[in-house]
CSV table of C-alpha atoms in Angstrom, one decimal:
chain,number,residue,atom,x,y,z
A,1,MET,CA,88.8,-70.5,67.2
A,2,SER,CA,91.8,-69.9,64.7
A,3,ASN,CA,95.2,-69.0,66.0
A,4,ALA,CA,97.5,-66.1,65.0
A,5,PRO,CA,101.0,-66.1,66.6
A,6,ASP,CA,102.0,-62.9,68.3
A,7,ASP,CA,105.2,-62.4,66.4
A,8,LEU,CA,103.6,-62.1,63.0
A,9,ARG,CA,102.0,-59.3,61.2
A,10,TYR,CA,98.7,-59.8,59.3
A,11,ALA,CA,96.9,-58.4,56.2
A,12,LYS,CA,93.1,-58.0,56.2
A,13,SER,CA,93.1,-60.2,53.1
A,14,HIS,CA,94.3,-63.1,55.5
A,15,GLU,CA,98.1,-63.3,54.6
A,16,TRP,CA,100.7,-63.4,57.4
A,17,ALA,CA,104.1,-61.9,57.2
A,18,ARG,CA,107.3,-62.4,59.3
A,19,LEU,CA,110.4,-60.3,59.3
A,20,GLU,CA,113.4,-62.6,59.1
A,21,ASP,CA,116.8,-61.9,60.5
A,22,ASP,CA,118.2,-61.6,57.0
A,23,GLY,CA,115.7,-58.8,56.3
A,24,THR,CA,113.4,-60.7,54.0
A,25,VAL,CA,109.6,-61.2,54.8
A,26,THR,CA,108.2,-64.7,54.8
A,27,VAL,CA,104.5,-64.7,53.7
A,28,GLY,CA,101.8,-67.4,54.1
A,29,ILE,CA,98.0,-67.6,54.8
A,30,THR,CA,96.5,-67.6,58.2
A,31,ASP,CA,95.0,-70.5,60.1
A,32,TYR,CA,91.6,-68.8,59.7
A,33,ALA,CA,92.2,-68.6,55.9
A,34,GLN,CA,93.1,-72.2,55.5
A,35,ALA,CA,90.2,-73.4,57.5
A,36,ALA,CA,87.8,-71.2,55.5
A,37,LEU,CA,89.2,-72.5,52.2
A,38,GLY,CA,89.2,-76.1,53.1
A,39,ASP,CA,91.5,-78.9,51.7
A,40,LEU,CA,94.1,-77.2,49.5
A,41,VAL,CA,95.0,-79.0,46.3
A,42,PHE,CA,97.2,-76.6,44.3
A,43,VAL,CA,99.2,-73.6,44.8
A,44,GLU,CA,100.6,-71.4,42.1
A,45,THR,CA,103.6,-69.4,43.4
A,46,PRO,CA,105.1,-66.4,41.7
A,47,GLU,CA,108.3,-66.4,39.6
A,48,ILE,CA,111.3,-65.7,41.7
A,49,GLY,CA,112.7,-62.2,40.8
A,50,ARG,CA,109.2,-60.8,40.2
A,51,VAL,CA,108.7,-57.4,41.7
A,52,VAL,CA,105.4,-56.9,43.6
A,53,SER,CA,103.6,-54.1,45.1
A,54,ALA,CA,101.9,-54.3,48.5
A,55,GLY,CA,98.3,-55.5,47.8
A,56,GLU,CA,99.2,-57.1,44.5
A,57,ALA,CA,97.8,-60.6,43.7
A,58,CYS,CA,100.9,-62.7,43.2
A,59,ALA,CA,100.0,-66.2,44.1
A,60,VAL,CA,96.9,-68.4,44.0
A,61,VAL,CA,95.8,-71.1,46.3
A,62,GLU,CA,93.1,-73.5,45.2
A,63,SER,CA,91.1,-75.6,47.5
A,64,VAL,CA,88.8,-78.4,46.2
A,65,LYS,CA,86.1,-75.7,46.3
A,66,ALA,CA,87.5,-72.6,44.7
A,67,ALA,CA,90.6,-70.5,43.7
A,68,SER,CA,91.8,-67.6,45.9
A,69,ASP,CA,94.2,-65.0,45.1
A,70,ILE,CA,97.1,-64.3,47.6
A,71,TYR,CA,98.2,-60.7,47.9
A,72,ALA,CA,101.7,-59.5,48.7
A,73,PRO,CA,101.6,-57.9,52.2
A,74,VAL,CA,104.5,-55.8,51.4
A,75,SER,CA,106.2,-54.4,48.3
A,76,GLY,CA,109.5,-55.9,47.1
A,77,GLU,CA,111.1,-58.7,45.1
A,78,ILE,CA,110.2,-62.3,45.4
A,79,VAL,CA,113.4,-64.0,46.4
A,80,ASP,CA,112.1,-67.6,47.3
A,81,THR,CA,109.0,-69.8,47.1
A,82,ASN,CA,108.1,-72.9,49.0
A,83,PRO,CA,109.1,-75.8,46.8
A,84,ASP,CA,107.2,-78.4,49.0
A,85,LEU,CA,103.9,-76.9,48.0
A,86,ALA,CA,104.1,-78.4,44.4
A,87,ASN,CA,103.6,-81.9,45.8
A,88,SER,CA,102.1,-81.2,49.2
A,89,PRO,CA,99.7,-78.2,49.1
A,90,GLU,CA,98.0,-79.6,52.1
A,91,VAL,CA,100.9,-78.6,54.3
A,92,ILE,CA,99.2,-75.2,54.3
A,93,ASN,CA,96.2,-76.8,56.0
A,94,SER,CA,98.3,-78.8,58.5
A,95,ASP,CA,101.0,-76.2,59.3
A,96,PRO,CA,100.0,-72.6,58.0
A,97,TYR,CA,102.5,-70.7,60.0
A,98,GLY,CA,105.5,-73.1,59.4
A,99,GLY,CA,105.9,-75.6,56.6
A,100,GLY,CA,103.0,-74.0,54.8
A,101,TRP,CA,104.9,-70.8,54.0
A,102,ILE,CA,104.3,-69.6,50.4
A,103,MET,CA,107.0,-67.0,49.5
A,104,ARG,CA,109.7,-64.7,50.7
A,105,ILE,CA,109.9,-61.1,49.8
A,106,ARG,CA,112.9,-58.8,50.0
A,107,PRO,CA,111.0,-55.7,51.1
A,108,SER,CA,111.7,-52.3,49.3
A,109,ASP,CA,110.2,-50.5,52.2
A,110,PRO,CA,110.2,-52.4,55.5
A,111,SER,CA,108.1,-49.8,57.2
A,112,GLU,CA,105.1,-51.2,55.2
A,113,LEU,CA,105.2,-54.0,57.8
A,114,ASP,CA,104.0,-51.5,60.4
A,115,GLN,CA,100.8,-50.9,58.4
A,116,LEU,CA,99.8,-54.6,58.8
A,117,LEU,CA,97.7,-55.7,61.7
A,118,ASP,CA,99.1,-57.2,64.9
A,119,ALA,CA,97.7,-60.5,66.1
A,120,ASP,CA,95.1,-59.1,68.4
A,121,SER,CA,93.7,-56.9,65.8
A,122,TYR,CA,93.6,-59.7,63.2
A,123,LEU,CA,91.8,-62.0,65.5
A,124,GLU,CA,89.3,-59.3,66.2
A,125,LEU,CA,88.7,-58.9,62.5
A,126,THR,CA,88.3,-62.7,62.0
A,127,SER,CA,85.9,-63.0,65.0
A,128,GLU,CA,83.7,-60.3,63.4
A,129,GLN,CA,83.7,-62.3,60.1
A,130,ASP,CA,82.7,-65.6,61.9
B,1,MET,CA,65.8,-68.0,57.3
B,2,GLN,CA,67.3,-71.0,55.6
B,3,GLN,CA,65.6,-74.4,55.8
B,4,ARG,CA,67.1,-77.1,58.0
B,5,THR,CA,66.7,-80.8,57.5
B,6,PRO,CA,65.7,-83.1,60.5
B,7,LEU,CA,69.5,-83.8,60.9
B,8,TYR,CA,70.6,-80.3,61.5
B,9,GLN,CA,71.6,-80.9,65.1
B,10,GLN,CA,73.5,-84.1,64.2
B,11,HIS,CA,75.5,-82.0,61.7
B,12,LEU,CA,76.2,-79.5,64.3
B,13,GLN,CA,77.4,-82.2,66.6
B,14,ALA,CA,79.5,-83.9,63.9
B,15,GLY,CA,81.3,-80.5,63.4
B,16,ALA,CA,79.8,-79.5,60.1
B,17,LYS,CA,80.8,-76.5,58.1
B,18,PHE,CA,77.6,-75.3,56.7
B,19,VAL,CA,76.8,-73.9,53.3
B,20,GLU,CA,73.7,-72.4,51.9
B,21,PHE,CA,72.4,-74.6,49.1
B,22,ALA,CA,69.0,-73.9,47.4
B,23,GLY,CA,67.7,-72.1,50.4
B,24,TRP,CA,68.8,-75.0,52.7
B,25,SER,CA,71.5,-74.9,55.4
B,26,MET,CA,73.5,-78.1,54.5
B,27,PRO,CA,76.8,-79.5,55.6
B,28,LEU,CA,79.6,-78.7,53.2
B,29,HIS,CA,82.1,-80.9,55.1
B,30,TYR,CA,82.8,-82.1,58.5
B,31,GLY,CA,86.5,-81.2,58.7
B,32,SER,CA,88.1,-82.5,55.4
B,33,GLN,CA,86.2,-82.9,52.2
B,34,LEU,CA,89.0,-84.9,50.7
B,35,GLU,CA,89.0,-87.3,53.6
B,36,GLU,CA,85.3,-87.8,53.3
B,37,HIS,CA,85.7,-88.3,49.5
B,38,HIS,CA,88.2,-91.1,50.2
B,39,ARG,CA,86.1,-92.7,52.9
B,40,VAL,CA,83.2,-93.1,50.5
B,41,ARG,CA,85.5,-94.6,47.8
B,42,ARG,CA,87.2,-97.0,50.2
B,43,ASP,CA,84.6,-97.9,52.7
B,44,ALA,CA,81.3,-96.0,53.5
B,45,GLY,CA,79.9,-92.5,53.9
B,46,VAL,CA,76.5,-91.0,54.6
B,47,PHE,CA,75.1,-87.9,53.1
B,48,ASP,CA,72.0,-86.1,54.3
B,49,VAL,CA,70.0,-85.4,51.2
B,50,SER,CA,66.8,-84.6,52.8
B,51,HIS,CA,66.8,-81.2,51.0
B,52,MET,CA,65.9,-83.1,47.7
B,53,LEU,CA,62.4,-82.9,46.6
B,54,VAL,CA,60.4,-86.3,46.9
B,55,VAL,CA,57.2,-86.3,45.1
B,56,ASP,CA,54.7,-89.1,45.0
B,57,VAL,CA,52.4,-89.4,42.0
B,58,ILE,CA,49.4,-91.5,42.4
B,59,GLY,CA,46.4,-92.2,40.2
B,60,ALA,CA,44.8,-94.7,37.8
B,61,ARG,CA,46.6,-92.8,35.0
B,62,ALA,CA,49.9,-92.2,36.7
B,63,THR,CA,51.8,-94.4,34.3
B,64,ASP,CA,50.4,-92.5,31.3
B,65,TYR,CA,51.1,-89.1,33.0
B,66,LEU,CA,54.7,-89.9,33.6
B,67,ARG,CA,55.2,-91.4,30.2
B,68,PHE,CA,54.1,-88.0,28.9
B,69,MET,CA,56.1,-86.0,31.3
B,70,LEU,CA,59.5,-87.7,31.3
B,71,ALA,CA,61.9,-88.4,28.4
B,72,ASN,CA,62.8,-91.9,29.7
B,73,ASP,CA,59.8,-94.4,29.7
B,74,VAL,CA,58.3,-95.5,33.1
B,75,ALA,CA,56.8,-98.4,31.1
B,76,ARG,CA,60.3,-99.9,31.5
B,77,LEU,CA,59.7,-100.1,35.2
B,78,THR,CA,58.1,-103.7,35.2
B,79,GLU,CA,58.8,-104.6,38.7
B,80,TYR,CA,57.5,-102.7,41.8
B,81,GLY,CA,60.6,-100.9,43.2
B,82,ASP,CA,62.4,-100.5,39.8
B,83,ALA,CA,64.1,-97.1,39.3
B,84,LEU,CA,64.9,-95.0,36.4
B,85,TYR,CA,67.0,-92.1,35.7
B,86,THR,CA,65.4,-89.5,33.3
B,87,CYS,CA,65.2,-85.9,32.4
B,88,MET,CA,61.9,-83.8,32.6
B,89,LEU,CA,62.0,-81.6,29.4
B,90,ASN,CA,60.2,-78.4,28.2
B,91,GLU,CA,58.8,-78.3,24.8
B,92,ARG,CA,62.0,-77.2,23.3
B,93,GLY,CA,63.8,-80.2,24.7
B,94,GLY,CA,65.6,-78.2,27.3
B,95,VAL,CA,66.1,-79.9,30.7
B,96,ILE,CA,63.8,-78.7,33.4
B,97,ASP,CA,65.4,-81.1,35.9
B,98,ASP,CA,66.9,-84.6,36.0
B,99,LEU,CA,65.4,-87.1,38.5
B,100,ILE,CA,65.1,-90.7,39.5
B,101,VAL,CA,61.6,-92.2,39.4
B,102,TYR,CA,60.7,-95.2,41.4
B,103,ARG,CA,57.6,-97.4,40.7
B,104,LEU,CA,56.3,-98.2,44.2
B,105,ALA,CA,53.2,-99.9,43.1
B,106,ASP,CA,51.0,-100.3,40.1
B,107,VAL,CA,49.8,-96.7,39.9
B,108,ARG,CA,52.1,-95.2,42.6
B,109,TYR,CA,55.4,-93.6,41.8
B,110,ARG,CA,58.0,-91.8,43.7
B,111,LEU,CA,60.1,-89.0,42.0
B,112,VAL,CA,63.3,-87.4,43.5
B,113,PHE,CA,64.2,-84.0,42.2
B,114,ASN,CA,66.9,-81.6,42.8
B,115,ALA,CA,66.3,-79.2,45.7
B,116,GLY,CA,67.3,-76.2,43.6
B,117,CYS,CA,64.5,-76.9,41.2
B,118,ALA,CA,61.7,-77.8,43.7
B,119,ASP,CA,59.3,-74.9,43.1
B,120,LYS,CA,59.5,-74.9,39.3
B,121,ASP,CA,59.3,-78.7,39.2
B,122,LEU,CA,56.2,-78.9,41.4
B,123,ALA,CA,54.6,-76.1,39.3
B,124,TRP,CA,55.4,-77.9,36.0
B,125,LEU,CA,54.1,-81.3,37.4
B,126,GLN,CA,50.7,-79.6,38.5
B,127,ARG,CA,50.4,-77.7,35.4
B,128,GLN,CA,50.7,-80.7,33.2
B,129,GLY,CA,48.8,-83.0,35.5
B,130,GLY,CA,45.2,-81.7,35.1
B,131,GLY,CA,44.0,-84.1,32.3
B,132,PHE,CA,45.5,-87.2,34.0
B,133,GLU,CA,43.8,-86.8,37.3
B,134,VAL,CA,46.8,-87.7,39.3
B,135,THR,CA,47.6,-86.8,42.9
B,136,ILE,CA,50.9,-85.0,43.1
B,137,THR,CA,52.2,-85.0,46.8
B,138,PRO,CA,55.5,-83.4,47.9
B,139,ARG,CA,56.8,-85.6,50.7
B,140,ARG,CA,58.4,-83.0,52.9
B,141,ASP,CA,57.7,-85.3,55.9
B,142,LEU,CA,60.4,-87.7,54.6
B,143,ALA,CA,64.1,-87.4,55.3
B,144,MET,CA,66.6,-89.1,52.9
B,145,LEU,CA,70.0,-90.4,53.6
B,146,ALA,CA,72.4,-91.6,50.9
B,147,VAL,CA,74.8,-94.4,52.3
B,148,GLN,CA,77.5,-94.9,49.8
B,149,GLY,CA,80.7,-96.8,49.3
B,150,PRO,CA,82.0,-100.4,48.9
B,151,GLY,CA,81.1,-101.1,52.6
B,152,ALA,CA,77.9,-99.2,52.6
B,153,ARG,CA,75.4,-101.9,52.0
B,154,MET,CA,76.7,-104.2,54.6
B,155,LYS,CA,76.7,-101.6,57.1
B,156,VAL,CA,73.2,-100.7,56.4
B,157,LEU,CA,71.9,-104.3,56.3
B,158,ASN,CA,73.3,-104.9,59.8
B,159,LEU,CA,71.1,-102.2,61.1
B,160,LEU,CA,67.9,-103.7,59.7
B,161,ARG,CA,65.6,-106.3,61.3
B,162,SER,CA,66.3,-109.8,59.9
B,163,GLY,CA,63.2,-110.0,57.5
B,164,ASP,CA,63.9,-106.4,56.3
B,165,GLN,CA,67.5,-107.4,55.8
B,166,ASP,CA,66.6,-110.2,53.4
B,167,LEU,CA,64.5,-107.8,51.3
B,168,ALA,CA,67.2,-105.1,51.2
B,169,GLN,CA,69.9,-107.6,50.5
B,170,GLY,CA,68.0,-108.9,47.5
B,171,LEU,CA,67.9,-105.6,45.8
B,172,THR,CA,69.7,-105.2,42.5
B,173,THR,CA,71.2,-102.0,41.2
B,174,PHE,CA,68.5,-99.3,40.6
B,175,GLU,CA,66.0,-101.2,42.6
B,176,GLY,CA,64.2,-100.3,45.8
B,177,ALA,CA,61.7,-101.8,48.3
B,178,GLU,CA,59.2,-100.3,50.7
B,179,ILE,CA,60.1,-101.5,54.3
B,180,GLY,CA,57.2,-100.3,56.5
B,181,ASP,CA,57.3,-96.5,55.9
B,182,TRP,CA,60.8,-96.6,54.8
B,183,PHE,CA,61.9,-96.8,51.2
B,184,VAL,CA,65.3,-98.4,50.7
B,185,ALA,CA,66.9,-98.3,47.2
B,186,ARG,CA,70.1,-99.2,45.7
B,187,THR,CA,70.7,-96.0,44.0
B,188,GLY,CA,73.1,-93.1,44.5
B,189,TYR,CA,75.1,-90.3,43.1
B,190,THR,CA,78.8,-91.4,43.8
B,191,GLY,CA,79.6,-94.1,41.4
B,192,GLU,CA,79.9,-96.5,44.3
B,193,ASP,CA,77.4,-99.1,45.6
B,194,GLY,CA,75.0,-98.2,48.3
B,195,PHE,CA,71.6,-97.4,49.5
B,196,GLU,CA,69.5,-94.3,49.5
B,197,ILE,CA,67.0,-94.5,52.4
B,198,MET,CA,63.8,-92.3,52.6
B,199,LEU,CA,62.1,-92.4,55.9
B,200,PRO,CA,60.0,-90.3,58.3
B,201,GLY,CA,62.1,-87.2,59.3
B,202,GLY,CA,61.6,-88.0,63.0
B,203,GLU,CA,63.4,-91.3,62.5
B,204,ALA,CA,66.3,-89.9,60.6
B,205,PRO,CA,68.5,-88.8,63.8
B,206,SER,CA,68.4,-92.3,65.2
B,207,LEU,CA,69.5,-93.9,61.8
B,208,TRP,CA,72.1,-91.3,61.4
B,209,ARG,CA,73.6,-92.1,64.8
B,210,ARG,CA,73.5,-95.9,64.3
B,211,LEU,CA,75.2,-95.4,61.0
B,212,LEU,CA,78.0,-93.4,62.5
B,213,ASP,CA,78.3,-95.8,65.3
B,214,SER,CA,78.8,-98.5,62.6
B,215,GLY,CA,81.8,-96.6,61.3
B,216,VAL,CA,80.0,-94.8,58.4
B,217,ALA,CA,81.6,-91.4,57.9
B,218,PRO,CA,79.4,-88.4,57.7
B,219,ALA,CA,80.1,-86.7,54.2
B,220,GLY,CA,79.0,-83.4,53.0
B,221,LEU,CA,78.0,-81.7,49.8
B,222,GLY,CA,81.7,-80.9,49.0
B,223,ALA,CA,82.5,-84.5,48.8
B,224,ARG,CA,79.2,-85.3,47.1
B,225,ASP,CA,80.3,-83.0,44.2
B,226,THR,CA,83.8,-84.4,43.6
B,227,LEU,CA,82.3,-87.9,43.9
B,228,ARG,CA,79.6,-87.3,41.4
B,229,LEU,CA,82.0,-85.6,39.1
B,230,GLU,CA,84.5,-88.4,39.1
B,231,ALA,CA,81.5,-90.8,38.4
B,232,GLY,CA,80.8,-88.7,35.4
B,233,LEU,CA,77.3,-87.8,36.7
B,234,ASN,CA,75.8,-84.4,35.6
B,235,LEU,CA,74.9,-81.7,38.0
B,236,TYR,CA,71.7,-79.9,37.2
B,237,GLY,CA,72.3,-76.1,36.7
B,238,GLN,CA,75.9,-76.7,35.9
B,239,ASP,CA,76.2,-79.4,33.3
B,240,MET,CA,72.7,-79.0,31.9
B,241,ASP,CA,69.7,-76.6,32.2
B,242,GLU,CA,66.7,-75.5,30.2
B,243,THR,CA,68.9,-74.1,27.4
B,244,VAL,CA,70.3,-77.4,26.4
B,245,THR,CA,68.8,-80.9,25.6
B,246,PRO,CA,69.9,-84.3,26.9
B,247,LEU,CA,71.5,-85.0,23.6
B,248,GLU,CA,73.9,-82.0,24.2
B,249,SER,CA,74.5,-83.1,27.8
B,250,GLY,CA,75.8,-86.7,27.5
B,251,LEU,CA,72.3,-88.0,28.3
B,252,GLY,CA,71.1,-89.3,25.0
B,253,TRP,CA,71.0,-92.7,26.6
B,254,THR,CA,68.2,-91.6,28.9
B,255,VAL,CA,65.8,-90.7,26.1
B,256,ALA,CA,63.5,-93.6,25.3
B,257,TRP,CA,62.8,-93.1,21.6
B,258,ALA,CA,60.9,-96.4,21.4
B,259,PRO,CA,58.0,-96.9,21.1
B,260,ALA,CA,57.7,-94.2,18.5
B,261,GLU,CA,54.1,-93.6,19.2
B,262,ARG,CA,54.8,-92.5,22.8
B,263,GLU,CA,54.3,-88.7,23.1
B,264,PHE,CA,56.4,-87.0,25.6
B,265,ILE,CA,57.1,-83.3,26.2
B,266,GLY,CA,60.2,-82.3,24.2
B,267,ARG,CA,60.0,-85.3,21.9
B,268,ARG,CA,59.6,-83.3,18.7
B,269,ALA,CA,62.4,-80.9,19.5
B,270,LEU,CA,64.7,-83.8,20.3
B,271,GLU,CA,63.8,-85.7,17.1
B,272,LEU,CA,64.5,-82.6,15.1
B,273,GLN,CA,67.8,-82.1,16.7
B,274,ARG,CA,68.7,-85.8,16.2
B,275,GLU,CA,67.9,-85.5,12.5
B,276,ARG,CA,70.0,-82.4,12.1
B,277,GLY,CA,72.8,-83.6,14.3
B,278,ILE,CA,73.9,-82.0,17.4
B,279,GLU,CA,76.4,-79.1,17.3
B,280,ARG,CA,77.6,-79.4,20.9
B,281,LYS,CA,78.2,-82.1,23.3
B,282,LEU,CA,79.4,-82.9,26.8
B,283,VAL,CA,82.8,-84.6,27.2
B,284,GLY,CA,85.2,-85.4,30.1
B,285,LEU,CA,88.5,-83.6,30.4
B,286,VAL,CA,91.6,-84.6,32.3
B,287,LEU,CA,94.0,-81.8,32.7
B,288,GLU,CA,97.6,-82.8,31.8
B,289,ALA,CA,99.3,-80.0,33.7
B,290,ARG,CA,99.2,-78.9,37.3
B,291,GLY,CA,96.3,-76.8,38.2
B,292,VAL,CA,92.5,-77.2,38.8
B,293,LEU,CA,89.7,-77.2,36.2
B,294,ARG,CA,86.8,-74.9,37.2
B,295,ALA,CA,83.4,-74.3,35.7
B,296,GLY,CA,83.3,-71.4,33.3
B,297,GLN,CA,86.9,-71.7,32.0
B,298,THR,CA,87.3,-71.6,28.2
B,299,VAL,CA,88.1,-74.7,26.2
B,300,ARG,CA,90.4,-74.0,23.2
B,301,VAL,CA,90.3,-76.5,20.2
B,302,ASP,CA,93.0,-76.0,17.6
B,303,GLY,CA,94.1,-72.8,19.2
B,304,GLN,CA,90.6,-71.1,19.2
B,305,PRO,CA,88.1,-70.7,22.0
B,306,ALA,CA,85.5,-73.4,21.2
B,307,GLY,CA,83.9,-74.6,24.4
B,308,VAL,CA,83.4,-74.1,28.2
B,309,LEU,CA,83.9,-76.2,31.3
B,310,THR,CA,80.5,-76.8,32.9
B,311,SER,CA,82.0,-78.6,36.0
B,312,GLY,CA,85.6,-78.8,37.1
B,313,SER,CA,87.5,-79.8,40.2
B,314,PHE,CA,90.4,-81.6,41.7
B,315,SER,CA,89.8,-85.4,41.6
B,316,PRO,CA,91.0,-86.9,44.8
B,317,THR,CA,91.0,-90.5,43.2
B,318,LEU,CA,93.1,-89.4,40.1
B,319,ASP,CA,95.1,-86.8,42.0
B,320,ALA,CA,94.6,-84.7,38.9
B,321,ALA,CA,92.1,-81.9,37.8
B,322,ILE,CA,89.0,-83.3,36.0
B,323,GLY,CA,86.0,-81.6,34.4
B,324,LEU,CA,83.0,-81.9,32.1
B,325,ALA,CA,83.0,-79.5,29.2
B,326,ARG,CA,80.6,-78.6,26.4
B,327,VAL,CA,82.6,-78.6,23.1
B,328,PRO,CA,81.7,-78.8,19.4
B,329,ALA,CA,80.4,-82.2,18.4
B,330,SER,CA,83.5,-82.7,16.2
B,331,VAL,CA,85.9,-83.0,19.2
B,332,ALA,CA,86.8,-86.6,19.5
B,333,VAL,CA,87.6,-88.6,22.7
B,334,GLY,CA,91.3,-88.9,23.0
B,335,ALA,CA,91.8,-85.4,21.3
B,336,ARG,CA,94.1,-82.8,23.0
B,337,VAL,CA,92.5,-79.5,23.8
B,338,GLU,CA,93.6,-76.5,25.9
B,339,VAL,CA,92.0,-74.9,28.8
B,340,ASP,CA,92.5,-71.2,29.6
B,341,ILE,CA,93.3,-71.0,33.2
B,342,ARG,CA,94.2,-67.5,34.3
B,343,GLY,CA,95.5,-66.7,30.8
B,344,LYS,CA,97.6,-69.8,30.5
B,345,TYR,CA,96.7,-72.5,28.0
B,346,LEU,CA,97.1,-75.7,29.7
B,347,PRO,CA,96.8,-79.1,27.9
B,348,ALA,CA,93.9,-81.5,28.5
B,349,ARG,CA,92.8,-84.8,27.2
B,350,VAL,CA,89.3,-85.5,26.1
B,351,VAL,CA,87.8,-88.7,27.7
B,352,LYS,CA,84.4,-90.3,27.9
B,353,PRO,CA,83.1,-90.2,31.4
B,354,PRO,CA,82.9,-91.8,34.1
B,355,PHE,CA,86.4,-91.0,35.3
B,356,VAL,CA,85.9,-93.4,38.2
B,357,ARG,CA,83.5,-96.2,39.0
B,358,HIS,CA,83.6,-98.6,41.9
B,359,GLY,CA,86.9,-97.2,43.2
B,360,GLN,CA,88.6,-97.9,39.8
B,361,VAL,CA,90.1,-95.2,37.6
B,362,LEU,CA,88.7,-95.7,34.1
B,363,VAL,CA,90.4,-93.0,32.1
């Protein structure tokens, strides 16, 4: 059983999003996603300053097995990416909701967050897929 | 309904994540593919490879039959238990499958084929076998465990009875011995020392449990793939198939040209290709940038698309991406090429596989 903290929002494509106090949105992949992908060995993060639309592929995580696109859960500008992932992509496996964050987005329309799933709905979705 | 090996329950108990492979439900990993990979390189791991097709070929003319069927020459198997790696070819020299053949006795051989080719292999063996009056028996009653790693042999030997122990201990590389209704061979697919053990399916769970109790790590097909890639061993269906010959697949060394009078299926096509020279060959690549090589990526030589990755992955031992690629024969070892990864042309170095053997990085 994977876990999904209550204070996050979730995309059906298995990203999580957290609204920070400074108005930015931190994005990562869920515990369910990291478990399904297996050991991660490479993460390609977007350029800082890139403007993305909700649902746009903007990062890639690669496990030993395969490469998977990561989609922006909200529209906006990429303002930061996790520098630790270059040398330690496995932190996504060990700490998907903490040290394994992937990028921060300054949202152009914060109301897009409301269109994402809450934790219960997301867990329901993943239990159907198991 | 996917087929299950006699060890399915043991995999469940060990926490396996399963994957469908050639119609079989097989363990992909038991938590961490990387950890399993390292365990095999550093100590010992066990793979359930009971999905592979084991075929016994028996008959007065079994040697003649296999000398005709296989590109390598079973006449080289002078001692009982000796093993040989070979391709089975079609008339065009294309690879129907690759396999290991063991000579169990004078006119009794055991062949181990890829699970994904089982049906076509059996059909091909039967179709060509008529004139030789051999008996071709798939041994679905057998399970097969591959125990691999620098500590693997010692851990297996400790589980055998003393007399059997001596027999197994005396085996050299690519040699096996029948021990009762078990067959223990010093072969594998990881680039490490170890044994492959074929035994009645009903006895497999107990051997599996005793291996795990001895500190052997269960390892899945995921680790098996990265280990074989590091070892520079081809995977059928990826690195070669019926559209390419052994000469185009880094397997020229497995073709026994001598004696010249031995006819084998595919020989004429191979001889013609050898005379004309091959246009493509299989090489190793090491990516010299961050990223992961994958099968299907385009290899660029002198700025032009010229080849294709047939296998690619992250190498846990090198901590870099490695792959096998089919490229123009003119590409030399040591050359720099580029690989198209999502539109970026990343530099890669051409090497001669293996990448890793017995725990040591060779490239």
